[in-house]
Amino acid sequence: MRILIFLSIFLFSNAFSEDELLDINNSFITKYEYGKMLFNNPRGIGCSKCHGDDARGRRIVDFKQEHDKQMFNCTLIAPDIKYVDYETFSKKVNSKKNENLKFPKEQVCDKLIYYANVMPTYFLVEEEIEAIYYYIQNMK
């Protein structure tokens, strides 16, 4: 009897490939729900905290910056990510720093904000990035 039980368990566990078991285990949540979960809390602060619940961006903070004895009123605004293309979205989500751009001397605020690179790095895998992007594109 014990041999029959062991043989049944062994045959059942080998009846499915690893990919089939993975699909079965992940089928409890849709891509939209998974994306929503990651959008709200990927690893720490969620996308919604800066980009808003609708992903259309929002003002984060106003601040003053002194440069060359002049005072500048600056505003840090998280951009609208609702209509960004996937390539740009994917690249920015995991970038550790912004590309090296040149700014005119009078663009003190833009330069300061750009080089501060306030976008956190999440170290998301491609499946997670795709799910967040899918959620953003399909949110009501």
mmCIF file of C-alpha atoms in Angstrom:
data_model
loop_
_atom_site.group_PDB
_atom_site.id
_atom_site.type_symbol
_atom_site.label_atom_id
_atom_site.label_comp_id
_atom_site.label_asym_id
_atom_site.label_seq_id
_atom_site.Cartn_x
_atom_site.Cartn_y
_atom_site.Cartn_z
ATOM 1 C CA MET A 1 0.000 0.000 0.000
ATOM 2 C CA ARG A 2 2.794 2.431 0.897
ATOM 3 C CA ILE A 3 4.518 1.698 -2.372
ATOM 4 C CA LEU A 4 1.309 2.450 -4.269
ATOM 5 C CA ILE A 5 0.911 5.815 -2.505
ATOM 6 C CA PHE A 6 4.554 6.722 -3.103
ATOM 7 C CA LEU A 7 4.296 5.722 -6.766
ATOM 8 C CA SER A 8 1.114 7.797 -7.200
ATOM 9 C CA ILE A 9 2.726 10.885 -5.660
ATOM 10 C CA PHE A 10 5.859 10.417 -7.744
ATOM 11 C CA LEU A 11 3.940 10.044 -10.999
ATOM 12 C CA PHE A 12 1.663 13.027 -10.261
ATOM 13 C CA SER A 13 4.554 15.325 -9.365
ATOM 14 C CA ASN A 14 6.327 14.456 -12.620
ATOM 15 C CA ALA A 15 3.201 14.671 -14.773
ATOM 16 C CA PHE A 16 3.560 18.439 -15.188
ATOM 17 C CA SER A 17 6.579 20.320 -16.421
ATOM 18 C CA GLU A 18 8.009 23.106 -14.272
ATOM 19 C CA ASP A 19 6.546 25.738 -16.641
ATOM 20 C CA GLU A 20 3.058 24.251 -16.317
ATOM 21 C CA LEU A 21 3.303 24.286 -12.524
ATOM 22 C CA LEU A 22 4.524 27.876 -12.607
ATOM 23 C CA ASP A 23 1.545 28.932 -14.734
ATOM 24 C CA ILE A 24 -0.861 27.162 -12.389
ATOM 25 C CA ASN A 25 0.698 28.845 -9.353
ATOM 26 C CA ASN A 26 0.554 32.328 -10.900
ATOM 27 C CA SER A 27 -2.968 32.149 -12.277
ATOM 28 C CA PHE A 28 -4.594 33.481 -9.111
ATOM 29 C CA ILE A 29 -3.814 37.107 -10.063
ATOM 30 C CA THR A 30 -4.302 38.854 -13.389
ATOM 31 C CA LYS A 31 -1.600 40.901 -15.119
ATOM 32 C CA TYR A 32 -3.688 44.027 -14.397
ATOM 33 C CA GLU A 33 -3.930 43.199 -10.668
ATOM 34 C CA TYR A 34 -0.232 42.372 -10.507
ATOM 35 C CA GLY A 35 0.624 45.658 -12.236
ATOM 36 C CA LYS A 36 -1.642 47.584 -9.872
ATOM 37 C CA MET A 37 0.006 45.991 -6.857
ATOM 38 C CA LEU A 38 3.476 46.868 -8.170
ATOM 39 C CA PHE A 39 2.394 50.405 -9.172
ATOM 40 C CA ASN A 40 1.241 51.070 -5.614
ATOM 41 C CA ASN A 41 4.150 49.354 -3.852
ATOM 42 C CA PRO A 42 6.934 47.960 -6.063
ATOM 43 C CA ARG A 43 9.710 47.892 -3.474
ATOM 44 C CA GLY A 44 9.315 50.730 -1.064
ATOM 45 C CA ILE A 45 7.690 53.917 -2.305
ATOM 46 C CA GLY A 46 5.034 53.312 -4.957
ATOM 47 C CA CYS A 47 4.814 54.975 -8.360
ATOM 48 C CA SER A 48 1.494 56.514 -7.281
ATOM 49 C CA LYS A 49 3.173 58.568 -4.530
ATOM 50 C CA CYS A 50 4.917 60.764 -7.094
ATOM 51 C CA HIS A 51 3.131 60.188 -10.385
ATOM 52 C CA GLY A 52 -0.351 60.211 -8.830
ATOM 53 C CA ASP A 53 -3.056 57.573 -8.690
ATOM 54 C CA ASP A 54 -3.801 58.185 -12.379
ATOM 55 C CA ALA A 55 -0.100 58.164 -13.481
ATOM 56 C CA ARG A 56 -0.472 61.620 -15.012
ATOM 57 C CA GLY A 57 2.188 63.224 -12.838
ATOM 58 C CA ARG A 58 1.973 65.727 -10.034
ATOM 59 C CA ARG A 59 3.834 68.413 -8.174
ATOM 60 C CA ILE A 60 6.069 66.955 -5.487
ATOM 61 C CA VAL A 61 7.673 70.009 -3.910
ATOM 62 C CA ASP A 62 8.412 73.714 -4.390
ATOM 63 C CA PHE A 63 11.768 74.988 -3.155
ATOM 64 C CA LYS A 64 14.151 77.935 -3.463
ATOM 65 C CA GLN A 65 17.689 77.657 -4.721
ATOM 66 C CA GLU A 66 20.370 80.312 -4.554
ATOM 67 C CA HIS A 67 22.867 80.405 -7.416
ATOM 68 C CA ASP A 68 25.334 83.198 -8.208
ATOM 69 C CA LYS A 69 23.650 85.425 -5.603
ATOM 70 C CA GLN A 70 20.286 85.013 -7.349
ATOM 71 C CA MET A 71 17.302 83.231 -5.834
ATOM 72 C CA PHE A 72 15.385 80.766 -8.012
ATOM 73 C CA ASN A 73 11.925 79.379 -7.260
ATOM 74 C CA CYS A 74 11.959 75.751 -8.337
ATOM 75 C CA THR A 75 9.296 73.065 -8.575
ATOM 76 C CA LEU A 76 9.913 69.342 -8.702
ATOM 77 C CA ILE A 77 7.194 67.710 -10.793
ATOM 78 C CA ALA A 78 6.891 63.982 -11.429
ATOM 79 C CA PRO A 79 6.134 63.538 -15.137
ATOM 80 C CA ASP A 80 3.040 62.053 -16.723
ATOM 81 C CA ILE A 81 3.792 58.374 -17.399
ATOM 82 C CA LYS A 82 0.349 57.460 -18.720
ATOM 83 C CA TYR A 83 1.269 57.991 -22.380
ATOM 84 C CA VAL A 84 4.999 57.284 -22.439
ATOM 85 C CA ASP A 85 6.209 54.563 -24.821
ATOM 86 C CA TYR A 86 7.322 51.239 -23.352
ATOM 87 C CA GLU A 87 10.998 51.596 -24.313
ATOM 88 C CA THR A 88 11.333 54.929 -22.482
ATOM 89 C CA PHE A 89 9.331 53.641 -19.505
ATOM 90 C CA SER A 90 11.415 50.484 -19.142
ATOM 91 C CA LYS A 91 14.704 52.349 -19.471
ATOM 92 C CA LYS A 92 13.804 54.960 -16.844
ATOM 93 C CA VAL A 93 12.377 52.536 -14.269
ATOM 94 C CA ASN A 94 15.693 50.790 -13.699
ATOM 95 C CA SER A 95 18.183 53.529 -14.579
ATOM 96 C CA LYS A 96 20.607 54.386 -11.828
ATOM 97 C CA LYS A 97 21.333 57.872 -13.142
ATOM 98 C CA ASN A 98 20.199 60.265 -15.829
ATOM 99 C CA GLU A 99 22.094 60.618 -19.068
ATOM 100 C CA ASN A 100 24.621 63.438 -19.184
ATOM 101 C CA LEU A 101 22.827 66.496 -20.598
ATOM 102 C CA LYS A 102 23.978 70.074 -20.952
ATOM 103 C CA PHE A 103 21.754 72.883 -19.668
ATOM 104 C CA PRO A 104 21.928 76.597 -20.426
ATOM 105 C CA LYS A 105 23.279 78.626 -17.516
ATOM 106 C CA GLU A 106 19.879 80.199 -16.757
ATOM 107 C CA GLN A 107 18.152 76.805 -16.309
ATOM 108 C CA VAL A 108 19.294 76.422 -12.712
ATOM 109 C CA CYS A 109 16.173 74.599 -11.490
ATOM 110 C CA ASP A 110 15.989 72.204 -14.436
ATOM 111 C CA LYS A 111 19.659 71.307 -14.111
ATOM 112 C CA LEU A 112 19.474 70.838 -10.338
ATOM 113 C CA ILE A 113 16.398 68.603 -10.514
ATOM 114 C CA TYR A 114 17.720 66.594 -13.454
ATOM 115 C CA TYR A 115 21.057 65.808 -11.833
ATOM 116 C CA ALA A 116 19.459 65.064 -8.472
ATOM 117 C CA ASN A 117 17.831 62.066 -10.194
ATOM 118 C CA VAL A 118 15.086 61.672 -7.609
ATOM 119 C CA MET A 119 13.541 58.670 -9.370
ATOM 120 C CA PRO A 120 14.294 55.645 -7.173
ATOM 121 C CA THR A 121 15.882 52.569 -8.707
ATOM 122 C CA TYR A 122 13.688 49.532 -8.095
ATOM 123 C CA PHE A 123 15.672 46.698 -9.722
ATOM 124 C CA LEU A 124 12.520 45.301 -11.309
ATOM 125 C CA VAL A 125 12.622 42.339 -13.668
ATOM 126 C CA GLU A 126 11.135 42.650 -17.152
ATOM 127 C CA GLU A 127 7.917 40.837 -16.171
ATOM 128 C CA GLU A 128 7.316 43.366 -13.370
ATOM 129 C CA ILE A 129 8.001 46.350 -15.636
ATOM 130 C CA GLU A 130 5.627 44.949 -18.250
ATOM 131 C CA ALA A 131 2.911 44.415 -15.621
ATOM 132 C CA ILE A 132 3.211 47.992 -14.303
ATOM 133 C CA TYR A 133 3.164 49.366 -17.845
ATOM 134 C CA TYR A 134 0.125 47.218 -18.698
ATOM 135 C CA TYR A 135 -1.689 48.499 -15.613
ATOM 136 C CA ILE A 136 -0.892 52.139 -16.418
ATOM 137 C CA GLN A 137 -2.043 51.755 -20.015
ATOM 138 C CA ASN A 138 -5.297 50.068 -18.959
ATOM 139 C CA MET A 139 -6.257 51.975 -15.812
ATOM 140 C CA LYS A 140 -9.586 53.726 -15.928
#
